[in-house]
XYZ file of C-alpha atoms in Angstrom:
740
model
C -24.309 -90.801 130.985
C -21.366 -89.309 133.318
C -20.715 -85.525 132.435
C -17.180 -84.499 131.962
C -17.039 -80.900 132.902
C -15.490 -78.454 129.700
C -12.280 -77.502 131.864
C -10.783 -81.029 132.006
C -11.680 -81.562 128.433
C -9.930 -78.417 127.625
C -7.143 -78.983 130.180
C -6.283 -82.448 128.271
C -6.385 -80.790 125.100
C -3.680 -77.900 125.812
C -1.378 -80.515 127.587
C -1.581 -83.036 124.758
C -0.543 -80.342 122.053
C 1.800 -78.914 124.436
C 3.121 -82.277 125.116
C 3.652 -83.346 120.942
C 5.036 -79.433 119.985
C 7.440 -79.825 123.028
C 8.662 -83.049 122.266
C 9.295 -81.665 118.378
C 10.733 -78.829 119.359
C 13.150 -81.029 121.805
C 13.955 -83.007 119.033
C 15.349 -80.000 116.806
C 16.878 -78.644 119.604
C 14.845 -74.974 119.984
C 13.525 -73.210 123.071
C 10.305 -75.313 124.243
C 8.335 -71.614 125.044
C 7.898 -71.650 120.788
C 6.390 -75.049 121.165
C 4.144 -73.860 123.578
C 3.070 -71.396 121.300
C 2.866 -73.299 118.629
C 0.400 -75.828 120.846
C -1.668 -72.621 121.881
C -1.933 -71.624 117.886
C -2.964 -75.367 117.065
C -5.974 -75.556 119.849
C -6.665 -71.632 119.655
C -10.219 -70.388 117.693
C -8.099 -69.870 114.868
C -7.647 -73.010 113.626
C -10.331 -75.191 112.763
C -8.703 -79.114 111.376
C -8.316 -80.008 114.947
C -10.636 -79.567 118.316
C -10.555 -76.453 120.009
C -10.637 -75.086 123.647
C -13.994 -73.707 124.559
C -13.789 -72.547 128.121
C -11.818 -69.362 127.233
C -12.475 -67.780 130.800
C -11.196 -70.812 133.120
C -8.155 -71.020 130.726
C -7.730 -67.178 131.493
C -7.753 -67.549 135.366
C -4.900 -71.109 134.979
C -3.107 -68.331 132.826
C -2.988 -65.939 135.414
C -2.051 -68.445 137.721
C 0.839 -69.397 135.225
C 1.983 -65.959 135.605
C 1.911 -65.490 138.970
C 4.516 -68.810 139.290
C 6.034 -67.683 136.532
C 6.916 -64.359 138.318
C 7.976 -66.617 141.512
C 10.224 -68.816 139.844
C 11.977 -65.354 138.213
C 11.952 -64.163 142.108
C 13.791 -66.974 143.222
C 16.385 -67.024 140.724
C 16.467 -63.130 141.120
C 17.529 -61.877 144.898
C 18.359 -58.291 146.052
C 21.531 -59.088 147.283
C 22.419 -60.023 144.056
C 21.035 -56.765 142.422
C 23.114 -55.019 145.659
C 26.352 -57.077 144.481
C 25.521 -56.704 140.415
C 27.972 -53.667 140.236
C 28.435 -50.346 138.118
C 28.972 -51.733 134.767
C 25.822 -54.052 134.716
C 23.768 -51.479 136.074
C 24.704 -48.457 133.674
C 24.429 -51.120 130.750
C 20.798 -52.428 131.504
C 19.583 -48.630 132.170
C 21.021 -47.275 128.661
C 19.446 -50.510 127.327
C 16.134 -49.608 129.109
C 16.017 -46.624 127.919
C 16.823 -46.328 124.263
C 14.358 -49.541 123.632
C 11.679 -47.494 125.119
C 12.549 -44.342 123.005
C 13.035 -46.584 120.076
C 9.659 -48.746 120.403
C 7.768 -45.491 121.001
C 9.335 -43.977 118.131
C 8.488 -47.355 115.779
C 5.269 -47.307 116.797
C 4.323 -43.652 116.164
C 6.303 -43.781 112.619
C 4.229 -46.872 112.085
C 0.885 -44.642 112.699
C 0.082 -46.553 115.792
C -1.295 -45.083 118.927
C 0.542 -43.227 121.588
C -0.744 -45.521 123.879
C 0.071 -48.787 121.795
C 3.452 -47.051 120.988
C 4.133 -47.106 124.659
C 3.676 -50.548 125.176
C 5.828 -51.866 122.380
C 8.494 -49.960 123.858
C 7.987 -51.756 126.822
C 7.586 -54.886 125.313
C 11.125 -54.267 123.662
C 12.932 -53.322 126.905
C 13.242 -56.270 128.248
C 15.512 -59.199 127.007
C 14.946 -63.025 127.843
C 16.519 -64.471 131.189
C 15.582 -67.988 130.001
C 16.190 -67.992 126.700
C 20.055 -66.520 127.305
C 20.632 -68.793 130.120
C 19.661 -71.585 127.838
C 21.977 -70.357 125.112
C 24.838 -70.192 127.082
C 24.436 -73.747 128.235
C 23.775 -75.038 124.870
C 26.944 -72.743 123.380
C 29.143 -73.353 126.481
C 30.215 -69.680 126.751
C 29.226 -69.647 130.783
C 32.658 -68.976 131.229
C 33.512 -66.178 129.033
C 34.216 -62.495 130.618
C 30.914 -61.242 128.958
C 28.735 -63.963 130.523
C 28.905 -62.602 133.808
C 28.216 -58.782 132.286
C 25.015 -60.162 130.804
C 23.685 -61.964 133.785
C 24.292 -58.839 136.083
C 21.898 -56.632 133.180
C 19.147 -59.487 133.417
C 19.129 -59.252 137.468
C 18.538 -55.152 136.941
C 16.170 -55.490 133.746
C 13.875 -58.050 136.282
C 13.524 -55.339 138.616
C 12.841 -52.733 135.896
C 10.628 -54.941 134.453
C 8.568 -54.857 137.818
C 8.863 -51.472 137.760
C 7.322 -50.612 134.088
C 4.258 -52.986 135.147
C 3.217 -50.833 137.690
C 3.983 -47.535 135.698
C 2.453 -48.847 132.853
C -0.466 -49.930 134.985
C -0.866 -46.210 136.253
C -0.475 -44.928 132.432
C -2.709 -47.082 131.436
C -5.665 -46.477 134.032
C -4.968 -42.416 134.053
C -4.901 -42.574 130.296
C -2.697 -39.649 130.351
C 1.019 -39.281 131.124
C 0.865 -37.023 134.292
C 4.294 -36.745 136.142
C 2.454 -36.490 139.747
C 0.715 -39.391 139.172
C 4.028 -41.109 137.832
C 6.320 -40.407 140.752
C 3.981 -41.089 143.099
C 3.801 -44.694 141.624
C 7.481 -44.782 141.871
C 7.788 -43.347 145.178
C 4.767 -46.197 146.400
C 6.357 -48.866 144.586
C 9.695 -48.056 146.083
C 7.839 -47.932 149.979
C 6.475 -51.091 149.614
C 9.739 -53.306 147.957
C 11.791 -51.761 151.051
C 9.115 -52.743 153.802
C 8.253 -55.906 152.170
C 12.012 -56.884 151.820
C 13.467 -55.976 155.603
C 9.886 -57.210 157.002
C 10.110 -60.952 154.854
C 13.806 -60.868 155.563
C 13.170 -60.487 159.226
C 10.236 -63.126 159.673
C 10.168 -65.531 156.513
C 13.837 -67.323 157.102
C 13.464 -67.392 160.921
C 10.024 -69.046 160.372
C 11.127 -71.506 158.046
C 13.931 -71.992 160.719
C 11.630 -72.452 163.757
C 10.154 -74.863 161.908
C 12.709 -77.026 159.607
C 12.097 -80.107 161.727
C 8.601 -80.132 160.461
C 9.246 -79.463 157.061
C 9.178 -82.569 154.673
C 8.820 -81.890 150.968
C 5.374 -81.941 150.955
C 4.986 -79.490 153.414
C 7.893 -77.303 152.414
C 6.309 -76.970 148.818
C 2.664 -76.191 150.502
C 4.231 -73.461 152.815
C 6.135 -72.136 149.768
C 2.746 -71.543 147.673
C 1.253 -70.484 150.643
C 3.523 -67.460 151.216
C 3.429 -66.673 147.507
C -0.113 -66.109 147.604
C -0.311 -64.582 150.607
C 2.076 -61.586 149.315
C -0.346 -61.837 145.791
C -3.188 -61.066 148.089
C -0.731 -57.887 149.980
C 0.231 -56.758 146.250
C -3.139 -56.590 145.420
C -4.263 -55.285 148.535
C -2.200 -51.942 148.423
C -2.753 -52.039 144.451
C -0.187 -53.501 142.900
C -0.354 -56.482 140.309
C -0.291 -60.362 141.365
C 2.567 -60.739 139.596
C 4.499 -58.020 141.603
C 3.501 -59.857 144.779
C 4.754 -63.203 143.401
C 8.031 -61.837 142.394
C 8.684 -60.163 145.822
C 8.128 -63.135 147.841
C 10.507 -65.314 145.291
C 13.059 -62.562 145.766
C 12.877 -62.878 149.801
C 12.791 -66.745 149.841
C 15.866 -66.627 147.479
C 17.962 -64.862 150.259
C 17.053 -68.103 152.583
C 19.060 -71.355 153.178
C 16.124 -73.212 151.771
C 15.983 -71.381 148.452
C 17.667 -74.283 146.242
C 14.868 -76.516 147.981
C 11.724 -74.485 147.204
C 13.152 -73.965 144.006
C 13.424 -77.865 143.115
C 9.989 -78.396 144.907
C 7.827 -75.796 142.898
C 9.646 -76.231 139.626
C 6.903 -78.709 138.621
C 4.078 -76.228 139.550
C 5.851 -73.658 137.873
C 6.254 -75.739 134.377
C 3.050 -77.034 134.557
C 0.921 -73.147 135.137
C 3.770 -71.392 132.904
C 3.045 -73.863 130.172
C -0.598 -73.302 129.929
C 0.280 -69.150 130.282
C 2.534 -69.773 127.020
C -0.371 -71.958 125.272
C -2.796 -69.403 126.220
C -0.382 -66.726 124.520
C -0.345 -69.053 121.310
C -4.127 -69.008 121.702
C -4.705 -65.263 121.032
C -2.670 -65.392 117.845
C -4.518 -64.857 114.655
C -3.022 -66.207 111.788
C -4.360 -63.748 109.403
C -3.205 -60.599 112.193
C 0.482 -61.971 111.473
C 0.001 -61.986 107.504
C -1.422 -58.653 107.655
C 1.496 -57.098 109.739
C 4.253 -58.924 108.174
C 5.928 -55.616 107.516
C 5.535 -54.495 111.191
C 6.903 -57.355 112.221
C 9.675 -57.304 110.099
C 10.482 -53.700 110.910
C 10.101 -54.614 114.875
C 12.661 -57.672 114.682
C 14.992 -55.326 113.136
C 14.598 -52.286 115.503
C 14.976 -55.041 118.338
C 18.076 -56.684 117.245
C 19.761 -53.255 115.841
C 18.688 -51.452 118.758
C 19.569 -53.985 121.679
C 22.806 -54.480 120.246
C 23.152 -50.937 120.036
C 21.942 -49.468 123.314
C 23.473 -52.545 125.441
C 27.027 -52.475 123.774
C 26.997 -48.669 123.931
C 25.980 -49.236 127.497
C 28.845 -51.449 128.310
C 31.259 -49.424 126.647
C 30.143 -46.186 128.922
C 30.456 -48.379 131.944
C 34.181 -49.224 130.431
C 33.812 -52.040 129.211
C 36.401 -53.378 126.678
C 34.992 -53.175 123.218
C 34.763 -57.035 122.498
C 32.611 -57.340 126.038
C 30.291 -54.917 124.450
C 30.030 -56.303 121.226
C 29.311 -59.843 122.817
C 27.316 -58.164 125.455
C 24.910 -56.617 123.147
C 24.409 -59.166 120.616
C 23.350 -61.758 123.449
C 20.835 -59.593 124.389
C 19.023 -58.843 121.377
C 15.425 -60.457 121.711
C 12.375 -60.521 124.288
C 11.003 -63.011 126.291
C 8.709 -63.817 128.831
C 8.456 -60.271 130.599
C 7.279 -59.038 127.301
C 4.817 -61.386 127.252
C 3.271 -60.097 130.399
C 3.617 -56.666 129.608
C 1.480 -57.256 126.401
C -0.757 -59.163 128.274
C -1.594 -56.554 130.776
C -2.374 -53.950 127.904
C -5.008 -56.545 126.494
C -6.478 -57.010 130.199
C -6.990 -52.974 130.896
C -7.913 -52.814 127.200
C -5.803 -49.894 126.292
C -3.772 -51.641 123.474
C -5.303 -52.702 120.004
C -5.664 -56.310 118.846
C -2.745 -56.383 117.011
C 0.004 -55.689 119.358
C -0.070 -58.896 121.058
C 0.523 -61.141 118.486
C 2.935 -59.113 117.035
C 4.849 -59.178 119.902
C 4.583 -62.913 120.274
C 6.070 -63.451 116.868
C 9.285 -61.013 117.212
C 9.830 -62.758 120.254
C 9.723 -65.916 118.532
C 11.633 -64.820 115.589
C 14.504 -63.099 118.026
C 14.593 -66.548 120.254
C 15.285 -68.481 117.101
C 18.206 -66.104 115.912
C 19.789 -65.291 119.602
C 22.437 -68.485 119.559
C 23.185 -67.303 116.102
C 24.113 -63.945 116.859
C 25.801 -64.987 120.467
C 27.774 -67.035 118.045
C 28.301 -64.240 115.604
C 29.370 -61.794 118.185
C 33.213 -62.780 118.460
C 33.658 -63.070 114.598
C 32.033 -59.718 114.088
C 33.790 -57.550 117.217
C 37.156 -59.073 115.065
C 35.582 -57.501 111.865
C 35.387 -54.327 113.904
C 38.361 -54.204 115.266
C 40.283 -54.639 111.830
C 37.822 -52.052 110.011
C 37.201 -49.188 113.054
C 39.587 -46.616 112.853
C 42.639 -47.421 114.922
C 42.336 -43.993 117.247
C 39.140 -45.396 117.719
C 39.846 -48.320 119.142
C 43.080 -47.200 120.974
C 40.747 -44.727 122.723
C 38.268 -47.402 123.345
C 41.068 -49.489 125.423
C 42.681 -46.415 126.866
C 38.976 -45.693 128.203
C 38.163 -48.999 129.621
C 41.745 -49.330 130.598
C 40.983 -46.042 133.113
C 38.376 -47.074 134.621
C 39.206 -50.221 135.961
C 41.137 -50.753 138.990
C 41.096 -49.767 142.642
C 37.884 -47.589 143.445
C 38.419 -45.212 146.277
C 35.324 -44.014 148.663
C 36.224 -40.733 150.837
C 35.157 -40.483 154.291
C 32.290 -38.184 153.067
C 31.153 -40.660 150.300
C 30.849 -43.408 153.074
C 29.122 -41.721 155.838
C 26.656 -39.816 153.547
C 25.756 -42.993 151.836
C 25.250 -45.387 155.313
C 22.994 -41.917 156.789
C 21.366 -41.977 153.689
C 20.626 -46.101 153.912
C 19.641 -45.355 157.428
C 17.366 -42.783 157.036
C 15.605 -44.257 154.170
C 15.056 -47.464 155.832
C 13.542 -46.150 159.291
C 11.738 -43.661 157.741
C 9.540 -46.745 155.771
C 9.490 -48.646 158.661
C 8.155 -45.816 161.203
C 5.434 -44.537 158.896
C 4.137 -48.398 158.506
C 4.058 -48.448 161.954
C 2.321 -44.991 162.502
C -0.031 -46.011 159.861
C -0.785 -49.815 160.894
C -1.209 -48.338 164.447
C -3.426 -45.505 163.603
C -5.504 -47.644 161.294
C -5.679 -51.175 163.028
C -4.394 -50.758 166.426
C -6.542 -47.989 167.356
C -9.651 -49.442 166.099
C -9.064 -52.795 167.575
C -8.236 -51.211 171.334
C -10.982 -48.991 171.457
C -13.355 -51.666 170.587
C -12.078 -53.033 173.393
C -11.536 -50.129 175.563
C -13.933 -47.220 174.661
C -13.092 -43.777 175.085
C -10.311 -41.576 175.325
C -8.232 -44.034 177.608
C -8.749 -46.764 174.313
C -7.255 -44.284 172.282
C -4.171 -43.460 174.769
C -3.644 -46.931 175.034
C -3.256 -47.439 171.432
C -0.857 -44.475 171.241
C 1.634 -45.319 174.190
C 1.559 -48.976 172.327
C 2.653 -47.430 169.163
C 5.138 -45.149 170.248
C 6.789 -47.485 172.212
C 6.890 -50.085 168.761
C 8.847 -46.743 167.456
C 11.018 -45.767 170.088
C 14.028 -48.435 169.025
C 13.955 -47.152 165.533
C 13.684 -43.460 166.103
C 16.412 -44.145 168.482
C 18.531 -45.296 165.356
C 17.420 -42.857 163.547
C 18.325 -40.026 165.196
C 21.293 -40.896 168.032
C 22.824 -44.262 166.569
C 26.309 -43.741 165.499
C 27.159 -44.851 161.966
C 30.269 -44.900 160.147
C 32.218 -44.303 163.333
C 35.644 -44.310 161.543
C 34.542 -42.255 158.989
C 32.854 -39.642 161.340
C 35.989 -39.305 163.776
C 37.800 -38.605 161.208
C 35.486 -35.573 159.647
C 35.042 -34.283 163.228
C 38.755 -33.985 163.523
C 39.063 -31.426 160.669
C 37.503 -28.292 162.686
C 37.660 -25.934 159.974
C 35.743 -27.402 156.784
C 33.679 -30.183 158.129
C 31.784 -29.737 161.751
C 29.499 -27.474 160.473
C 27.606 -30.145 158.022
C 27.959 -32.540 160.058
C 26.193 -30.633 163.093
C 23.597 -29.923 160.331
C 23.306 -33.863 159.649
C 22.599 -34.904 163.026
C 20.348 -32.069 163.533
C 18.041 -33.114 160.659
C 18.355 -36.781 162.059
C 16.712 -35.443 165.403
C 14.297 -33.408 163.289
C 13.038 -36.436 161.025
C 12.484 -38.139 164.432
C 10.302 -35.632 165.987
C 8.363 -35.455 162.896
C 7.638 -38.971 162.623
C 6.857 -38.684 166.792
C 4.314 -35.822 165.326
C 2.815 -37.559 162.346
C 2.139 -40.614 164.649
C 0.435 -38.249 167.457
C -1.098 -36.090 164.752
C -3.254 -39.337 163.629
C -4.687 -39.545 167.026
C -4.827 -35.999 168.487
C -5.347 -33.050 166.902
C -3.949 -31.331 169.656
C -0.740 -29.344 169.427
C -0.042 -29.257 173.289
C -0.413 -33.180 173.449
C 2.104 -33.215 171.001
C 4.772 -31.188 172.368
C 4.552 -33.149 175.667
C 4.608 -36.619 173.797
C 7.769 -35.205 171.828
C 9.499 -34.407 174.772
C 8.643 -37.566 176.549
C 9.803 -39.771 173.885
C 13.247 -37.522 172.983
C 13.374 -37.719 177.432
C 13.304 -41.243 177.022
C 15.228 -42.106 174.331
C 18.448 -40.123 176.066
C 17.479 -42.212 179.309
C 17.722 -45.506 177.937
C 19.544 -44.882 175.463
C 21.249 -47.951 175.933
C 18.646 -50.382 176.346
C 17.776 -49.419 172.931
C 20.757 -49.628 171.638
C 20.911 -53.601 172.835
C 17.639 -54.223 171.713
C 17.767 -52.619 168.477
C 21.243 -54.637 168.084
C 19.314 -57.832 168.379
C 17.112 -57.080 165.918
C 19.945 -56.074 163.426
C 21.669 -58.944 164.219
C 18.802 -61.061 163.835
C 18.096 -59.121 160.539
C 21.522 -59.729 158.835
C 21.610 -63.370 160.052
C 18.498 -64.071 158.306
C 19.771 -61.652 154.961
C 23.676 -63.576 155.343
C 22.632 -67.106 155.656
C 22.699 -68.091 152.554
C 26.203 -67.644 150.873
C 26.302 -65.364 147.745
C 26.415 -66.479 143.997
C 28.902 -66.258 141.611
C 30.301 -63.153 143.099
C 32.569 -62.027 139.803
C 35.547 -60.217 140.875
C 36.486 -56.494 138.381
C 38.025 -57.578 135.236
C 41.339 -56.231 133.681
C 41.655 -53.889 130.327
C 42.771 -57.101 128.792
C 40.327 -59.919 128.076
C 41.653 -61.610 131.017
C 39.252 -62.382 134.017
C 39.145 -64.396 137.360
C 37.036 -67.715 136.819
C 36.611 -71.006 138.785
C 36.583 -74.106 137.955
C 36.208 -77.447 139.456
C 38.671 -80.554 139.475
C 36.720 -83.878 138.146
C 37.997 -86.917 140.208
C 38.713 -88.730 136.846
C 40.699 -85.467 135.594
C 44.294 -85.927 134.438
C 45.379 -83.326 136.562
C 44.486 -84.904 140.000
C 47.111 -85.952 141.992
C 49.940 -83.532 140.294
C 52.004 -80.572 141.442
C 51.641 -77.308 139.852
C 55.014 -77.294 138.714
C 54.392 -80.884 137.138
C 51.297 -79.298 135.146
C 52.993 -76.319 133.822
C 49.791 -74.697 133.066
C 51.324 -71.540 132.792
C 54.218 -72.573 130.377
C 51.902 -74.431 128.313
C 48.411 -72.299 128.620
C 49.692 -68.806 129.907
C 47.051 -69.483 132.696
C 47.565 -68.414 136.106
C 46.283 -70.162 139.450
C 45.652 -67.436 142.019
C 43.860 -69.512 144.198
C 42.795 -72.983 145.447
C 39.780 -74.018 147.680
C 39.584 -77.580 148.949
C 36.679 -77.622 151.438
C 37.015 -74.924 154.126
C 40.717 -74.791 153.018
C 41.885 -72.024 151.066
C 45.158 -71.749 149.676
C 46.210 -68.294 148.305
C 48.622 -68.201 145.510
C 49.653 -71.832 145.547
C 53.431 -73.020 145.365
C 54.867 -74.747 142.692
C 54.962 -77.991 144.749
C 51.113 -77.715 145.566
C 49.566 -80.771 144.225
C 45.445 -80.677 143.008
C 42.947 -83.238 144.504
C 39.373 -83.852 143.385
C 36.696 -81.861 143.825
C 39.323 -78.935 144.301
C 37.662 -75.289 142.911
C 40.874 -73.753 141.200
C 40.468 -69.766 140.824
C 42.358 -68.950 137.725
C 43.016 -66.106 135.459
C 43.134 -66.056 131.709
C 41.391 -64.684 128.267
C 38.709 -66.305 127.078
C 40.539 -68.620 124.713
C 42.889 -69.661 127.152
C 39.906 -70.702 129.663
C 37.736 -72.396 126.877
C 41.234 -74.461 126.464
C 42.309 -75.218 130.232
C 38.325 -76.369 131.226
C 38.717 -79.422 129.265
C 41.601 -80.677 131.416
C 39.260 -79.957 134.644
C 35.721 -81.216 132.948
C 34.623 -84.421 134.172
C 31.136 -85.789 135.693
C 31.152 -84.030 138.783
C 28.345 -82.657 141.057
C 27.007 -79.709 138.778
C 25.893 -77.866 141.960
C 29.563 -78.062 142.898
C 30.057 -75.864 140.268
C 27.763 -72.991 140.542
C 28.444 -73.123 144.310
C 29.677 -69.769 145.239
C 33.386 -69.213 146.836
C 34.166 -67.233 150.101
C 37.091 -65.534 148.879
C 36.087 -61.892 149.282
C 39.941 -61.333 149.498
C 41.038 -62.474 146.696
C 40.738 -59.737 143.769
C 42.660 -57.954 140.791
C 44.312 -54.692 141.826
C 46.544 -52.278 140.472
C 49.412 -50.440 141.940
C 50.869 -47.201 140.462
C 54.912 -47.600 141.124
C 56.672 -44.663 141.662
C 60.484 -44.037 143.013
C 59.483 -44.209 146.940
C 57.890 -47.409 146.332
C 59.176 -50.461 148.236
C 59.336 -52.331 145.022
C 60.901 -49.550 142.875
C 64.505 -51.057 141.140
C 63.436 -54.638 141.955
C 62.778 -57.726 140.378
C 59.515 -59.204 140.474
C 60.990 -62.215 142.417
C 62.868 -60.530 144.445
C 60.312 -58.031 145.454
C 58.516 -60.085 147.518
C 55.109 -59.534 146.138
C 53.983 -63.478 146.503
C 55.095 -63.628 150.408
C 54.137 -60.240 151.253
C 50.725 -59.452 149.954
C 49.772 -63.286 149.272
C 49.836 -62.146 145.570
C 50.439 -62.838 141.837
C 52.144 -60.333 139.340
C 50.005 -61.060 136.188
C 50.716 -57.791 133.666
C 52.181 -54.504 133.670
C 51.615 -51.405 131.746
C 55.128 -49.922 131.105
C 54.834 -46.607 128.282
C 51.833 -47.789 126.618
C 53.014 -51.371 125.853
C 50.931 -53.884 128.333
C 52.939 -56.908 129.034
C 51.037 -60.230 130.568
C 52.397 -62.643 132.613
C 55.886 -60.431 132.581
C 59.201 -62.498 133.450
C 59.949 -62.944 136.936
C 63.445 -61.585 136.547
C 61.745 -57.776 135.287
C 62.365 -54.900 137.264
C 59.985 -52.325 138.480
C 60.400 -49.023 136.761
C 59.066 -45.909 137.416
C 55.372 -45.124 136.471
C 54.818 -48.854 136.078
C 50.973 -49.956 136.164
C 51.286 -53.238 138.133
C 48.472 -55.651 138.134
C 48.524 -58.194 140.734
C 45.951 -61.177 141.713
C 45.994 -60.955 145.379
C 44.956 -60.377 148.896
C 43.391 -57.028 148.895
C 43.743 -56.197 152.350
C 47.833 -56.672 152.243
C 48.350 -55.409 148.617
C 47.770 -51.897 149.454
C 50.980 -52.275 151.824
C 53.210 -52.058 148.381
C 51.965 -48.159 148.235
C 53.482 -47.130 151.672
C-alpha cells in the first residue's frame, strides 16, 4: 500500500477548509483573512467534529515561510522613496498614533492584571493598523479619491516601517527580559545602520543586475530570481541578528524601486497568496474557543480601546499636523483596526515564549471584530464630523480652522537648513559605507589574502586594497562640495557665518581622519603607522581630487539612475485649508466628455470644479484654455471638494485600463501655493482677469481669503486688495514672480 506523507494530507485539509471558507466570505463580502482564520479554527486541535491537522511542526515552518512572503509583498508596496515623499502630516499622525497606542495597550494590560511583558506586547499589537483591510475597504466604498485617503495611505507607509522597528525592539526586550535603555539604543542604531547599508547596496546592485539580465528574464526566471533575492536577504538579516521578516521586507522595498517592481509583484502574488493563506490558517489553529469565552470581557475592553484609542490618537495627530477637522475625523475612524502585523507581533511573543497563551487568540479576536467594523466606521466618519461640527463650541471649530489654514502654504528653507540637511545626510551615508568597508576589509579580506600571502606582506596588501576602496568615499565625506549655492550665500556673510562653516569643514575632515585611523587600527596597533597612513591618504586625496570626483560622480549617477528609474507613484500635493484638493481623473474612451471643449462642458459652472492640467501622453497642458478639447485617456488634474469630485468622477468613469488610473504623473511643477498681496505687489488693485496670472504663471486663482472670509472660485472681475491671501494652482517656479 502506498504511504502518503502526513504533511501532504495536512496541506490538503488546510487548503480545502480555506477554499470553502474564503468562498463563503467572498459571497458575504467580508475580508478573506477572516475566512482563513475560521478555517484554521475548524482544522485546529480544538474542534473535533472534522479532521484535524496532525503535523503541526511542518505547518509551523510553512507558516514562517508565509510570514516571509507576506512581508516581502508588503515591502514591494512600501518603497523607501514613498516614505521620503510621505510628508510631515502623515509622519506626525503615524508617530502620535503609535506612541499613544503603545501606552494605551500597556495601561490596559496592567489594568487587567497582566504581566509587564504581556502588556508591552499588547501595546505593540494595537499600535499598527492593517494596510490590506483599509485598502480593500476604500476600494469597496469608493473613497480612494477623497482628501483623507491620501493621508491614510501615507500613515500606513510610516506604520509599516514602525512595525519593523517594533519587531526588532520587542525581540531585544524579550531576550533581555528587562527594559534596558542602552540595549534599546544599540538595537535602534544597529537597525538604522543596516537599513542604510542594505538600501544603498541594494539600490546600487539589484537594479543593475536586473537591467543587465533583462533579455534573459522570462516570467519563470524572474520569479526564481525574485524569490532567491528575497531569501538571500533573509539569510543576511538572520546572520546579523535580525528576524527573517525584516530581511524579506527590506528586499521587497529595494525591488519596489526598480522598473520591474510591478512585474515582480504580479509574479510573486500567487506564491504569496498560497503561503500567506497557510500562515493565517495557522493563526486560526492556535485559537482556543474556550479561551475566547473565558476572556470575553478583556476582548471587549481591548476592542473598545483599539477603536477609541486609534480614533483619538490618529485624529489628534492629524490635527496637530495641520489637517482640517473633517480630514482628521475621517482619518482617525479609517485607522481604527489591527491586522497582519499584529498577528506577526503576537506570533513573535509566542515564539520567544515571553507572552501568555491567551494573548494570541485575544489579538486575533480583536482583529476580527475591528476588521468587521472598519467599513462601517469609514462610512460613518463624514456624518460624525458634521455631528461634531454642530455640537462643538464654535470657538473651537474656528480655532481649528485657523490653525489648519496657518500651517498650509509655501514652506521656505533657509540656507542654513538646506546646508545642514545635506551635510547630515552626506555624513551619515558615507560613515555607514566607510565603517562597512573597514569591517569587511579586516574581517574577511585580510584573512583571505594572508591565507595566500602569509606574514606582514599580506596584511599590508589587504590594508592598501581596503584604503583604495575607501578613498572615494573619504573624499566625498571630507572634501566634496555640497549645496554650493547655499554655501556661497553663507560664506559671503563674513560676520556671522564663516566661523560655523569653518567648524563644519573641520568636523568633516576630522571624521575622515577618524575612519582612516579606525581602519588601520584593525590591522596595526601602531600609532606611527597610523600617522604615516593618514598623512599619505590626505595628500593623495588632494592630489587626485579631480579623478576621485569623476569616479565618485559616476558611482552617484549610477545610484541615482537606479533610484529614479521607476516613476514616483501618486504624489499628492499639499492641500488647501478648505476641503478642496487636487486629484487626477482619467477620461474613459466612452465618456461623454470626449471631443468636447472645456467651454462646452462648463465643468466649473456646473460642478464648481477647476481643471488645472491635462496630460496627454508626453504632452502637458497647464491651465488649459476654454477651447481645449478632452480626448480618450487624457489624465486631467482637477481641483474641488470631496463631494464635487465624487459627482464629476461619474463623468470620467468608463472601462479604462486600471493601471492607467494609478499611474503617477510627472507634474512636480503644478502645485497649490498662496500669495499674500500687499500694496507693492504687481497684481495689487487689478482684477483677476487683467492681472495676467494665467498667462504669467500658468496659474489659476481658486480661492481668496479676505478679512477672515473665504471666497472659493472667485469671479474673474474681483479686484485684489491689500492683505488678500490668494490661493493659486500653477507653476511653482513662476508663481513666486508675483511676489517681486
